[in-house]
Tab-separated table of C-alpha atoms and ligand atoms in Angstrom:
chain	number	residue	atom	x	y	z
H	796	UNK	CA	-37.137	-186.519	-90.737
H	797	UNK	CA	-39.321	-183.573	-90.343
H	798	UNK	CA	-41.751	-183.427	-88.049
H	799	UNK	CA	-44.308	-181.476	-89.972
H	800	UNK	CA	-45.884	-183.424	-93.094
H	801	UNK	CA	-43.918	-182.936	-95.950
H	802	UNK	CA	-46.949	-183.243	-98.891
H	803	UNK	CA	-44.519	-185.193	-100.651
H	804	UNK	CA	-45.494	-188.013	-98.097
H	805	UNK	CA	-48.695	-188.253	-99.263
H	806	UNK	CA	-49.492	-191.291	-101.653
H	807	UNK	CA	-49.131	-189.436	-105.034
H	808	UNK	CA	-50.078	-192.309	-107.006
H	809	UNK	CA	-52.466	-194.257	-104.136
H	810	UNK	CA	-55.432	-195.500	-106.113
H	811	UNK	CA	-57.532	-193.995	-103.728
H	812	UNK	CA	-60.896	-195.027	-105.641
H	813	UNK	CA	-60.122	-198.656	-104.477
H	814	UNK	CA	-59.881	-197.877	-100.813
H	815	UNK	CA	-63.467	-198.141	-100.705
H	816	UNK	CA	-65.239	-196.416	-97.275
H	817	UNK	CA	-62.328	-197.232	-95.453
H	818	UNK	CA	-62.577	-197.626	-91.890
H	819	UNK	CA	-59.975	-196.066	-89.174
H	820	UNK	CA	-58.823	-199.136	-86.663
H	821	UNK	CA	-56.878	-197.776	-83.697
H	822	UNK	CA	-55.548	-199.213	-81.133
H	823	UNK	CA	-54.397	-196.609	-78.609
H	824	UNK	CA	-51.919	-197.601	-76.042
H	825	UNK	CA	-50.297	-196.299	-73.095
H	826	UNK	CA	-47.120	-195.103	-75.196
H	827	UNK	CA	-47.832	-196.129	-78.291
H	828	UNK	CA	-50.498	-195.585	-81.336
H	829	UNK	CA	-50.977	-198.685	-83.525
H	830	UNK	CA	-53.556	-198.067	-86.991
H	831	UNK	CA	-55.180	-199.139	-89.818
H	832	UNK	CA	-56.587	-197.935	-92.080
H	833	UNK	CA	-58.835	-200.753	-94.163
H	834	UNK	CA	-61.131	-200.936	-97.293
H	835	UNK	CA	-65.003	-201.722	-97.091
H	836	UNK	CA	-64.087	-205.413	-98.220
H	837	UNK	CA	-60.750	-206.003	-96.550
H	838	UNK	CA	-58.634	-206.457	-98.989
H	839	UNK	CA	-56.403	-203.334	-98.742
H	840	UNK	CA	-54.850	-201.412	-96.059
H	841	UNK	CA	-52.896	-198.763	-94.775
H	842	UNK	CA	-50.675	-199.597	-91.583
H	843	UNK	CA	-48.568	-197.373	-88.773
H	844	UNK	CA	-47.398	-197.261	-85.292
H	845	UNK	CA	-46.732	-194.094	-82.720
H	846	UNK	CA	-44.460	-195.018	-80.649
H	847	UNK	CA	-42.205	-193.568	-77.879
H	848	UNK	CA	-45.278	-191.786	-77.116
H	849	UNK	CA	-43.772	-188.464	-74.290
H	850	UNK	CA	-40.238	-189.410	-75.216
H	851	UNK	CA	-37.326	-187.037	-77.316
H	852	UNK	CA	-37.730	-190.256	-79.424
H	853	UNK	CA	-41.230	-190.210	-80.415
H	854	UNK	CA	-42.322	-191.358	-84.156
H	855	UNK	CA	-44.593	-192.274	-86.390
H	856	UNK	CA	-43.745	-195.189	-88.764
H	857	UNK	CA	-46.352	-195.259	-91.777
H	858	UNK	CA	-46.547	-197.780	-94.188
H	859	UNK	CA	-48.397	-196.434	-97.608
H	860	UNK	CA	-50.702	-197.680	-99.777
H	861	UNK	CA	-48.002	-198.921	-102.412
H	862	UNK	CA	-45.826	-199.904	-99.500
H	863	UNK	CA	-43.355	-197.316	-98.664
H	864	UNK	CA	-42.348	-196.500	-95.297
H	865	UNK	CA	-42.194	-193.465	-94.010
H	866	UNK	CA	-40.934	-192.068	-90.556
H	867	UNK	CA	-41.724	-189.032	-88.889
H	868	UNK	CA	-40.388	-187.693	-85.567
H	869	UNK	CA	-42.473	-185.917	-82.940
H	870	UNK	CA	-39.771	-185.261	-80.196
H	871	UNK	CA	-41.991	-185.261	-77.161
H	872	UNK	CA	-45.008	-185.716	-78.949
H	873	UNK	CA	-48.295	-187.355	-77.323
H	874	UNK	CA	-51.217	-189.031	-78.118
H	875	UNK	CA	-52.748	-186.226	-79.055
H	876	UNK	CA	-49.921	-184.604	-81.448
H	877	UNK	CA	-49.922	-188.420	-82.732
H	878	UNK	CA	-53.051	-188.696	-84.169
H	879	UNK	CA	-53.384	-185.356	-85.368
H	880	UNK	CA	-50.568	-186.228	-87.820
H	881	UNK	CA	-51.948	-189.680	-88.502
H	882	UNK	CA	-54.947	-188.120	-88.793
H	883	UNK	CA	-53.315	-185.378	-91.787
H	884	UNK	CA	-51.353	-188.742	-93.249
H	885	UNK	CA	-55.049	-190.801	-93.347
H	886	UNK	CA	-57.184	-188.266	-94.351
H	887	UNK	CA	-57.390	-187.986	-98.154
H	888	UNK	CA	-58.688	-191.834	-97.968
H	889	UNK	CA	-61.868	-190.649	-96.453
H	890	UNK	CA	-62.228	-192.613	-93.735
H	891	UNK	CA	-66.713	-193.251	-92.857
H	892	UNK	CA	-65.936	-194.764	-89.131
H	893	UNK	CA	-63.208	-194.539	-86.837
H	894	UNK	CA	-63.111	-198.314	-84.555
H	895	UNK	CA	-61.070	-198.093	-81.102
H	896	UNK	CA	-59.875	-201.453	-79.817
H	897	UNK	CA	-60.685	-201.077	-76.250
H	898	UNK	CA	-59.156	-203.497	-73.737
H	899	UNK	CA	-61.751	-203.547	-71.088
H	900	UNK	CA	-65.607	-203.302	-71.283
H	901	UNK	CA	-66.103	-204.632	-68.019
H	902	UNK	CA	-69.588	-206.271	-66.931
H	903	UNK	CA	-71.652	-203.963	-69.574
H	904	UNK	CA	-70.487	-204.701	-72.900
H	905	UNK	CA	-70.951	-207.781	-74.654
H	906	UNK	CA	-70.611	-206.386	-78.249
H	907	UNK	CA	-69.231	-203.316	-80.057
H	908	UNK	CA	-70.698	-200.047	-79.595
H	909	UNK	CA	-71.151	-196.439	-80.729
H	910	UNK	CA	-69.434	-194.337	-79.232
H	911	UNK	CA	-71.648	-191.423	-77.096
H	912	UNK	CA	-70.737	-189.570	-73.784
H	913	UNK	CA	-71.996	-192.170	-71.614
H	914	UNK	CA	-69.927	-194.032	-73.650
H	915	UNK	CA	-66.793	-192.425	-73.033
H	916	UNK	CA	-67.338	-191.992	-69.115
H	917	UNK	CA	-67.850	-195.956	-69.441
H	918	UNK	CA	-64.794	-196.034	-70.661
H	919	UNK	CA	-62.859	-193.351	-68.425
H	920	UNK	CA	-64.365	-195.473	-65.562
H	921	UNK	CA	-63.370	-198.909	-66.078
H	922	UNK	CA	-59.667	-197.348	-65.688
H	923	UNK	CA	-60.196	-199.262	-62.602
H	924	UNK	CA	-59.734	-202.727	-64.221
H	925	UNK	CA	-57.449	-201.590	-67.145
H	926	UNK	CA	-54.961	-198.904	-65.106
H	927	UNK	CA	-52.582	-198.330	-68.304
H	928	UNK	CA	-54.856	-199.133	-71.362
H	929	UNK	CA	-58.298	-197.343	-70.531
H	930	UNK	CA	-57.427	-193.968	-69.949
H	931	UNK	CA	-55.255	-194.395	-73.536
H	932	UNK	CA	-58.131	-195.646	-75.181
H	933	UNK	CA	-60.179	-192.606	-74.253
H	934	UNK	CA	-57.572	-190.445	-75.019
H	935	UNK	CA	-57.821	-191.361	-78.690
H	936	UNK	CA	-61.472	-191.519	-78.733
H	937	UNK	CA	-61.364	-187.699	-77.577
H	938	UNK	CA	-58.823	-186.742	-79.797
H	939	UNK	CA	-60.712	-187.731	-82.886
H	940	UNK	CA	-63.862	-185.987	-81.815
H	941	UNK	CA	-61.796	-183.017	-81.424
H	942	UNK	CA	-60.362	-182.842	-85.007
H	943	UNK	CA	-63.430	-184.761	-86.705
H	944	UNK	CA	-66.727	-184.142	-84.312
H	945	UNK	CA	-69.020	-185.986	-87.517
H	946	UNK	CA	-67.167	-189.066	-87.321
H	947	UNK	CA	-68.961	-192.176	-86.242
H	948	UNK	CA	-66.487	-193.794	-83.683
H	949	UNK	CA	-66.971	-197.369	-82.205
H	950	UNK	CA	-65.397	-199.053	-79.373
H	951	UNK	CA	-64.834	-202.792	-79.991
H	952	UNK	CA	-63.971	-204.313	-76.252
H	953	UNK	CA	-61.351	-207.254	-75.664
H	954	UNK	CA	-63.618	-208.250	-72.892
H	955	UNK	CA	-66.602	-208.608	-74.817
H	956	UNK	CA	-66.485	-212.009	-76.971
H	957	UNK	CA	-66.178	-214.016	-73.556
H	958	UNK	CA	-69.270	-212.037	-72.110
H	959	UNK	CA	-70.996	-215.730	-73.367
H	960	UNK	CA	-69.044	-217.664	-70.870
H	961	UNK	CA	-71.469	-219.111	-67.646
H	962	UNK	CA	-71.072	-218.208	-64.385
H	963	UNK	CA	-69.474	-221.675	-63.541
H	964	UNK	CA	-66.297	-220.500	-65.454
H	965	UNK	CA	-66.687	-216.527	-64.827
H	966	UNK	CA	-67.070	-216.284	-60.688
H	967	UNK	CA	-64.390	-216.780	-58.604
H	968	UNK	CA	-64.946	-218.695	-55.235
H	969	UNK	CA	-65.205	-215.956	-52.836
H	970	UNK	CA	-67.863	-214.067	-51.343
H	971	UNK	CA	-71.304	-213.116	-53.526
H	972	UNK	CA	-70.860	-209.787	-52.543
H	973	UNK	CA	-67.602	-208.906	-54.364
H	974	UNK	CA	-69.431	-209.961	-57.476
H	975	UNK	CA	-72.350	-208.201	-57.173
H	976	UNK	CA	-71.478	-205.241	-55.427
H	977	UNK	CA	-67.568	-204.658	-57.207
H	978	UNK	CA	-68.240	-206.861	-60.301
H	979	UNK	CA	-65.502	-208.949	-59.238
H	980	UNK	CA	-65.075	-211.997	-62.008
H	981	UNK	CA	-63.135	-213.231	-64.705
H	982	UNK	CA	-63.646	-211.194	-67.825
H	983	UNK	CA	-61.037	-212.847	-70.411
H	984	UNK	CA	-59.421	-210.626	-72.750
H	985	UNK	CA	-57.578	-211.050	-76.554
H	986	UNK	CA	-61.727	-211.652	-77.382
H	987	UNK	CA	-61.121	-210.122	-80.750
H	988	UNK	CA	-58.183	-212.084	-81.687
H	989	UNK	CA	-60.089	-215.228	-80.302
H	990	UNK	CA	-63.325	-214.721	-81.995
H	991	UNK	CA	-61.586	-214.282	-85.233
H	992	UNK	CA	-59.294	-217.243	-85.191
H	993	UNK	CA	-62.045	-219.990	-84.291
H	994	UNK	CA	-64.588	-218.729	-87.071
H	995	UNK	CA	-62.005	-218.471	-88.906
H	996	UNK	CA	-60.913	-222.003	-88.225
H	997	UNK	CA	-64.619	-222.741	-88.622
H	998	UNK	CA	-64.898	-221.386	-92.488
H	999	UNK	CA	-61.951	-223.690	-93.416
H	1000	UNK	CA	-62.102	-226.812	-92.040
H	1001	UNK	CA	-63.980	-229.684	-93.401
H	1002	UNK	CA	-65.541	-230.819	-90.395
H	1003	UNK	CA	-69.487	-229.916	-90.449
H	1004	UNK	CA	-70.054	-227.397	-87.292
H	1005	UNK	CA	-71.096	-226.802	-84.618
H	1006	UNK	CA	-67.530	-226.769	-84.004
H	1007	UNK	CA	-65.552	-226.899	-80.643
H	1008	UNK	CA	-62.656	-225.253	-80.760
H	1009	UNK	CA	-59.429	-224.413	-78.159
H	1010	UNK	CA	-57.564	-221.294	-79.219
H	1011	UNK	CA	-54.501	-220.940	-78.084
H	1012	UNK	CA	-53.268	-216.992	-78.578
H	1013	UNK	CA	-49.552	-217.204	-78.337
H	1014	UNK	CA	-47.814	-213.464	-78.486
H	1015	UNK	CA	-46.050	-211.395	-76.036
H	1016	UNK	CA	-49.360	-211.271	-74.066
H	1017	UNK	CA	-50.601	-215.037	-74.149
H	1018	UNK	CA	-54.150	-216.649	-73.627
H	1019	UNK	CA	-56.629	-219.413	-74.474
H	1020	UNK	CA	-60.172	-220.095	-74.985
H	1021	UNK	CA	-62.719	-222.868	-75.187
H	1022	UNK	CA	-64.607	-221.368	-78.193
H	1023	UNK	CA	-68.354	-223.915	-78.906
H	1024	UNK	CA	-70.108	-222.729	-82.094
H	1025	UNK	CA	-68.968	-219.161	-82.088
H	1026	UNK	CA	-69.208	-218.714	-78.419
H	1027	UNK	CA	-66.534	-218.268	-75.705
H	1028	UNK	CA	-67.184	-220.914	-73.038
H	1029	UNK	CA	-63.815	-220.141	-71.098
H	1030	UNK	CA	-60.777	-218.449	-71.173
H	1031	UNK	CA	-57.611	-218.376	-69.094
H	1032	UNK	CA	-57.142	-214.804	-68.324
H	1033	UNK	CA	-59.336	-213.115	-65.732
H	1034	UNK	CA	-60.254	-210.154	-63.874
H	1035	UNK	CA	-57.045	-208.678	-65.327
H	1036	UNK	CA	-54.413	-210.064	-68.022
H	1037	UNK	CA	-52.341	-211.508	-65.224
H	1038	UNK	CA	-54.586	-214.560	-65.197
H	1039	UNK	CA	-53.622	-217.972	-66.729
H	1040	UNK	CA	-50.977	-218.824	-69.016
H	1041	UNK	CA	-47.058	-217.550	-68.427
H	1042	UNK	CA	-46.398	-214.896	-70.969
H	1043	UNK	CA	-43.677	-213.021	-72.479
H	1044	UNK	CA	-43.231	-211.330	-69.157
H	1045	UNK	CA	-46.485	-211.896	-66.906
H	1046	UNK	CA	-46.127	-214.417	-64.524
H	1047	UNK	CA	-49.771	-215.977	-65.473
H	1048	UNK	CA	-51.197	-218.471	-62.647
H	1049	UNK	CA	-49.558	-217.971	-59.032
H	1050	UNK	CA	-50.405	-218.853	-55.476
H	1051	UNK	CA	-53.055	-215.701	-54.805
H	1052	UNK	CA	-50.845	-216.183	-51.274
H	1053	UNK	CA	-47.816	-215.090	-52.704
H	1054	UNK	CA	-48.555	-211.630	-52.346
H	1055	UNK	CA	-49.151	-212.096	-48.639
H	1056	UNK	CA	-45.811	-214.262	-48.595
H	1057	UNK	CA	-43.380	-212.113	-50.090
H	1058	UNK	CA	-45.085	-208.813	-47.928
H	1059	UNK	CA	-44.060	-210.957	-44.943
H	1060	UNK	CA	-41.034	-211.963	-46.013
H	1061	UNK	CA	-39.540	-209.440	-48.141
H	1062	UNK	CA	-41.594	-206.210	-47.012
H	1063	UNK	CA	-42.503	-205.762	-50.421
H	1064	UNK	CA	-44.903	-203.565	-51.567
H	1065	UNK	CA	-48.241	-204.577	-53.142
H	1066	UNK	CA	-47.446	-202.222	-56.148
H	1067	UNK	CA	-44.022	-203.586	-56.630
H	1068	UNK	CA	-45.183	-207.048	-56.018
H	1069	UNK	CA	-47.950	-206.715	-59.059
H	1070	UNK	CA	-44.990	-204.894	-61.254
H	1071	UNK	CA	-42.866	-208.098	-60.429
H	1072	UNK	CA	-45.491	-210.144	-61.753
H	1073	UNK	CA	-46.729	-208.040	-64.658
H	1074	UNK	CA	-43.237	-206.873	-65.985
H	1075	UNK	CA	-40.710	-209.527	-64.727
H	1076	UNK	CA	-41.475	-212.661	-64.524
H	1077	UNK	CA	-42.313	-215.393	-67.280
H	1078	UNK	CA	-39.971	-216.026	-70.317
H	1079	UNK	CA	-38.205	-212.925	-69.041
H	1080	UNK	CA	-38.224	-214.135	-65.650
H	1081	UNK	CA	-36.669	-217.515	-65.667
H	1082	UNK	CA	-34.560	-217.342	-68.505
H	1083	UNK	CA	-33.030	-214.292	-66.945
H	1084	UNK	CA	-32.050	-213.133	-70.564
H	1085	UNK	CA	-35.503	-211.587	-72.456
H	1086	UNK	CA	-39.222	-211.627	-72.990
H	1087	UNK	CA	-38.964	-212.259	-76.650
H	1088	UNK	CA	-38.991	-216.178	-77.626
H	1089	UNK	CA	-37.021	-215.907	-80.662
H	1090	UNK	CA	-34.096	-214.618	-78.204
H	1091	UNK	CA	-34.853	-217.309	-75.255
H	1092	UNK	CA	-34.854	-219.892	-78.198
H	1093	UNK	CA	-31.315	-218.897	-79.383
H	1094	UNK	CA	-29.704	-219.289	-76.134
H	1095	UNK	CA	-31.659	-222.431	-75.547
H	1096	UNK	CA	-29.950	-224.103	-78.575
H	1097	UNK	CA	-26.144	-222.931	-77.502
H	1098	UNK	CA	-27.168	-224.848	-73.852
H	1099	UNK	CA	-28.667	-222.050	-71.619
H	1100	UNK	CA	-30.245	-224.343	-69.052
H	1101	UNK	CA	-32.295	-221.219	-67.617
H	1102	UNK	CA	-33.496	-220.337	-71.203
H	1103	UNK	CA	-34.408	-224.136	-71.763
H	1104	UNK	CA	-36.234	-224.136	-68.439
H	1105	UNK	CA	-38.360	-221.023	-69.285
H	1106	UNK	CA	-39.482	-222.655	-72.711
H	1107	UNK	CA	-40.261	-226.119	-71.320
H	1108	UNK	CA	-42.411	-224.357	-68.616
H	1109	UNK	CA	-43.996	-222.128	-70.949
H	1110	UNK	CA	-45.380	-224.950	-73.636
H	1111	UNK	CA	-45.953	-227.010	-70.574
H	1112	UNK	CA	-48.356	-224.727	-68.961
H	1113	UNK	CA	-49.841	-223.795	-72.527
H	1114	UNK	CA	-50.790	-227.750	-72.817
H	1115	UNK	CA	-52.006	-227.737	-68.887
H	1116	UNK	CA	-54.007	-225.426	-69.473
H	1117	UNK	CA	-55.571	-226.035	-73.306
H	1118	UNK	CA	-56.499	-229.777	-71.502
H	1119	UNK	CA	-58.574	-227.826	-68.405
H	1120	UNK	CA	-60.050	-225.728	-71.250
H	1121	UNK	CA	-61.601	-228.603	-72.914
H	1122	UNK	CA	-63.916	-229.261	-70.015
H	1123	UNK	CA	-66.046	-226.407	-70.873
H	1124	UNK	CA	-66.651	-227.813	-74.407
H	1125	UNK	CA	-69.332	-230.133	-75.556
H	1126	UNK	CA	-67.561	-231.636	-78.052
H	1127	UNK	CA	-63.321	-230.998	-79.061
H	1128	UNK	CA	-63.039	-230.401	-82.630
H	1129	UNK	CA	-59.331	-229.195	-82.440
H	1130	UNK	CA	-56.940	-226.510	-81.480
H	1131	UNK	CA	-56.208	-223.148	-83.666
H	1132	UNK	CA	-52.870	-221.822	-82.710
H	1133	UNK	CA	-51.967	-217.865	-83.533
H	1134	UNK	CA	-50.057	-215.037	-82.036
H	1135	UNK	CA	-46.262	-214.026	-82.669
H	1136	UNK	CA	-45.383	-218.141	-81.196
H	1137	UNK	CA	-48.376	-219.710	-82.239
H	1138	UNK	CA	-48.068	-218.738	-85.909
H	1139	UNK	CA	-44.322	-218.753	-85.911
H	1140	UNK	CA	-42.502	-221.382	-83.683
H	1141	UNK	CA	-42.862	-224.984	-84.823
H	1142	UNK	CA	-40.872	-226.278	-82.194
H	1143	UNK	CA	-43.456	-224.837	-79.389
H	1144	UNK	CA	-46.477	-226.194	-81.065
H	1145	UNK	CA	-44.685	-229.498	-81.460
H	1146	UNK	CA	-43.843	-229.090	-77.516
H	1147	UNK	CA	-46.878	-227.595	-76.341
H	1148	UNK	CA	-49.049	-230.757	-78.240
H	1149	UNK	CA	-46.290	-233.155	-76.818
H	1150	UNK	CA	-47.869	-231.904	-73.204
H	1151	UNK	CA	-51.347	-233.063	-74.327
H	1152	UNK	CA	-50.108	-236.543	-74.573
H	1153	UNK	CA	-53.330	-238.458	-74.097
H	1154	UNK	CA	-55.777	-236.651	-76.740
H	1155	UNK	CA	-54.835	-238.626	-79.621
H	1156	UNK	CA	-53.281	-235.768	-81.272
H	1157	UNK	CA	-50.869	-236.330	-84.462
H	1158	UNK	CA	-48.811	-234.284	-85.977
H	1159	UNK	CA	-47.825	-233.790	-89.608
H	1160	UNK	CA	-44.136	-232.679	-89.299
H	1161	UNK	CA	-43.752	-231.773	-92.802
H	1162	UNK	CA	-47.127	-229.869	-92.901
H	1163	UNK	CA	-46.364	-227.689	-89.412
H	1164	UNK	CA	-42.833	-227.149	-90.341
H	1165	UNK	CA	-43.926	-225.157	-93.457
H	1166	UNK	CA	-46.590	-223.176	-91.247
H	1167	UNK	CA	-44.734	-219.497	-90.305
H	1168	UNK	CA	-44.249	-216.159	-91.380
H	1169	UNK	CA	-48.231	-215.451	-91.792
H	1170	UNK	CA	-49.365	-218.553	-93.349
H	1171	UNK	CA	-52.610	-220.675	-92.815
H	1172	UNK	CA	-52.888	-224.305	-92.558
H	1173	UNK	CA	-53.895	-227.837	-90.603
H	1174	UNK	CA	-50.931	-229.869	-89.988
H	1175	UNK	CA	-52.708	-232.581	-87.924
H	1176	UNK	CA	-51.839	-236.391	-89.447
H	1177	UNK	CA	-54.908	-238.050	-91.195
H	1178	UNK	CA	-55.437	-240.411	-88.119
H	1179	UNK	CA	-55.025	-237.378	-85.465
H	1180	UNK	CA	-58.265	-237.468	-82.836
H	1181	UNK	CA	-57.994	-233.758	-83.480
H	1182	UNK	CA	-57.472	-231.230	-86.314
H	1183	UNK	CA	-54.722	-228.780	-85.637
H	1184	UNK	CA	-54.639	-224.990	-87.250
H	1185	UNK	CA	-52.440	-222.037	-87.485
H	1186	UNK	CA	-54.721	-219.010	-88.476
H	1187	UNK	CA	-52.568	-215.873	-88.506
H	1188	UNK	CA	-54.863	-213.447	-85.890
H	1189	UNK	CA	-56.016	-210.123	-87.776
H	1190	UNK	CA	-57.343	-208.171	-85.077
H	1191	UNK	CA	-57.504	-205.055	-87.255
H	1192	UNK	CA	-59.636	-206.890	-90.001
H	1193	UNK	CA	-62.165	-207.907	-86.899
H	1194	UNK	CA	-62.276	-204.879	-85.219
H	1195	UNK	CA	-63.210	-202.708	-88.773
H	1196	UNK	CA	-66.502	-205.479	-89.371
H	1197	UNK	CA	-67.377	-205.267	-86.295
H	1198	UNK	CA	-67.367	-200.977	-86.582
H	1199	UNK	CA	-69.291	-201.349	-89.692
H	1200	UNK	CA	-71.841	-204.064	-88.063
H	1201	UNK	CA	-72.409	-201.909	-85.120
H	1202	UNK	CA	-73.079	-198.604	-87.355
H	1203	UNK	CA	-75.458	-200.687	-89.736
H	1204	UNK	CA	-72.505	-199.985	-92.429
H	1205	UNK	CA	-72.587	-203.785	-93.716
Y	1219	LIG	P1	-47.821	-208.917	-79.213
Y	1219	LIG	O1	-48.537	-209.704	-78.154
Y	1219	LIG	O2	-46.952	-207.832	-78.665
Y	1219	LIG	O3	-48.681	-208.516	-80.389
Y	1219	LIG	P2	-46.699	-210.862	-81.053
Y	1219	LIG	O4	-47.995	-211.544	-81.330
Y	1219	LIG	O5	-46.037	-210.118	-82.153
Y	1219	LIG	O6	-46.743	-209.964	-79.768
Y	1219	LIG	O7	-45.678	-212.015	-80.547
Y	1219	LIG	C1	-44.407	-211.717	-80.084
Y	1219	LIG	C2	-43.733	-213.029	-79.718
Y	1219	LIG	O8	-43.666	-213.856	-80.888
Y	1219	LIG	C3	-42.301	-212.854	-79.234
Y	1219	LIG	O9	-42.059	-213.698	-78.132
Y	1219	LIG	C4	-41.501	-213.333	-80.426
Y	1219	LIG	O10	-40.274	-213.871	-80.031
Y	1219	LIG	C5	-42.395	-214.413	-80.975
Y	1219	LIG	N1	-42.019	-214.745	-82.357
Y	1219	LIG	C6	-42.186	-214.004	-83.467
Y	1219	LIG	N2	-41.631	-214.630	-84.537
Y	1219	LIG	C7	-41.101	-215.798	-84.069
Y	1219	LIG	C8	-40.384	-216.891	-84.659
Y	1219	LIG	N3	-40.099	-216.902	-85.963
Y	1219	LIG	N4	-39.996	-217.905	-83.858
Y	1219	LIG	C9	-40.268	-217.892	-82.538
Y	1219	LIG	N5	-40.942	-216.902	-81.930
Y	1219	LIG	C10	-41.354	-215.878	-82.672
């Protein structure tokens, strides 16, 4: 398709009067652009993705108001090209606020804020911590005060819902001074997706609150969190994502030695030694065959011992580490799973709570074999010790309240 917008694209028949003061959600990436566009009361959106961002391949896939798709090539194309045309494709909705998701806030930033220049330069700084997301984040943030300098932007941070956690769970044991003079700690990250799942989790249960909750975030990325009446008590990822649980292709929790081993060893490179970790290992890692569950699964089922391995290791590690999560809470009212696996793969749930052995946990089979494809339910047994969730994460939905609540919009 065409690369310049065709007015033909545009939603002819969009009842634009119901997208009331919509609010622009992006979530700007290192080669990719994902957005939405969403109404003053949540209940409509528009939804796209750049992606192939500085490749012959680039595109923008945009899903209309009546639910068309669309695609539009950018050969070459940046982040900058790519939200000027999302920018054309979104702009007869009127959007009041434009909210970035931001993936790390560092030590500041315990809530959403407006954007300003100091702001920004945060944001360009803390490149430190987040190498490939920061410097995208900014990138968007400058690009819409370039085409629209009136436009009240917000920066919601992944960092900032676990700002509540105590030191106890945020320091690492090693010297004072790398804390307080490098702001060396954990951080935690996924706090949007986190945040909305447990209160969430909180509005449907029956259970009076104050409400302690373990969220297990289950995607290609992968965390969890000890979540006590609203507030993030402990998390599993750290300083950086690489922290915790094994992931799609993140190694999660290793020997902090085995950088000094395989250096010895191997002669390896601290840089390729971090891109091992970060891009190689976990599901894709041991199963030798892909990142993506669904594929891991597949192989698993015609025999694969390496693809078996890599999911038994994977739920076991999820149910180590929910059980050293519920330390940090005063009292365990259940666990909330969501992400790509948590919402989708009964068999993981049912392997991850096998793991947890000596909670009391029951499951309904019947109940968390009809939980997938975006739907919300319990499927704990009536005599389970604890209630068990899947609440389909909306990051997007949290990310445009939390704009509005930071510009007084709400
Ligand atoms: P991201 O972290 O990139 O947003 P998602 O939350 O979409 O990722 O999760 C992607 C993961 O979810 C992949 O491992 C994928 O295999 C898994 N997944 C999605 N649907 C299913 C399913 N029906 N069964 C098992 N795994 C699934």
């Amino acid at each position: 398709m065409s690369d310049s917008l065709n007015p033909n694209f545009y939603d002819q028949n969009a009842e634009t009067s119901t997208l009331t003061n919509p609010t622009l959600v992006l979530n700007c990436g290192s080669s990719s652009i994902k957005y939405a566009l969403i109404s003053e009361d949540n209940s409509i959106r528009i939804t796209g993705l750049a992606e192939n961002l500085g490749l012959d391949t680039a595109r923008i896939k945009h899903t209309t108001i009546n639910g068309d798709k669309l695609e539009i090539s950018i050969p070459g194309g940046r982040h900058k090209l790519a939200l000027q045309k999302i920018l054309e494709l979104l702009e007869q909705y009127h959007f009041i606020a434009v909210g970035h998701r931001v993936v790390h806030g560092g030590r500041e930033y315990s809530e959403a804020v407006r954007v300003d220049e100091h702001v920004l330069d945060e944001v360009k700084r803390l490149k430190i911590l987040a190498p490939l997301h920061n410097p995208a984040h900014a990138l968007g943030i400058e690009a819409v005060q370039a085409i629209y300098p009136e436009i009240p932007q917000v920066v919601v941070f992944d960092t900032a819902f676990h700002q509540t956690m105590p030191p106890v769970a945020f320091r690492y044991p090693i010297p004072k001074s790398l804390y307080e003079e490098y702001k060396i700690r954990r951080y935690g990250f996924h706090g949007t997706s986190h945040a909305y799942v447990s209160e969430r989790a909180s509005e449907i249960t029956q259970t009076k609150g104050p409400h302690g909750w373990l969220t297990a975030h289950l995607g290609n990325g992968c965390s969890a969190t000890a979540v006590y009446d609203g507030k993030s008590l402990d998390t599993s990822m750290g300083l950086t994502p690489l922290e915790g649980l094994m992931m799609g292709t993140r190694s999660g929790d290793v020997d902090p030695s085995l950088h000094m081993h395989l250096k010895r060893q191997l002669d390896m490179s601290l840089e390729d030694i971090d891109a091992m970790l970060n891009k190689e290992s976990g599901l894709l890692g041991i199963s030798g065959l892909s990142n993506d569950l669904r594929t891991v699964e597949e192989a698993a089922n015609e025999g694969h011992q390496d693809a078996k391995l890599a999911i038994e290791m994977f739920c076991y590690r999820v149910g180590k580490y929910l059980a050293s999560l519920s330390c940090a809470l005063p009292e365990l009212t259940g666990i909330v799973f969501t992400g790509g696996i948590g919402e989708n793969s009964v068999t993981t749930r049912t392997r991850i709570l096998e793991v947890m052995r000596h909670f009391g946990i029951k499951v309904d089979a019947n109940k968390n074999a009809g939980l997938f494809g975006g739907s919300e339910g319990s499927f704990h047994a009536e005599d389970s010790h604890l209630e068990l969730w899947v609440v389909p994460t909306d990051e997007e939905c949290r990310i445009a309240q939390e704009t509005r609540e930071a510009l007084s919009l709400t």
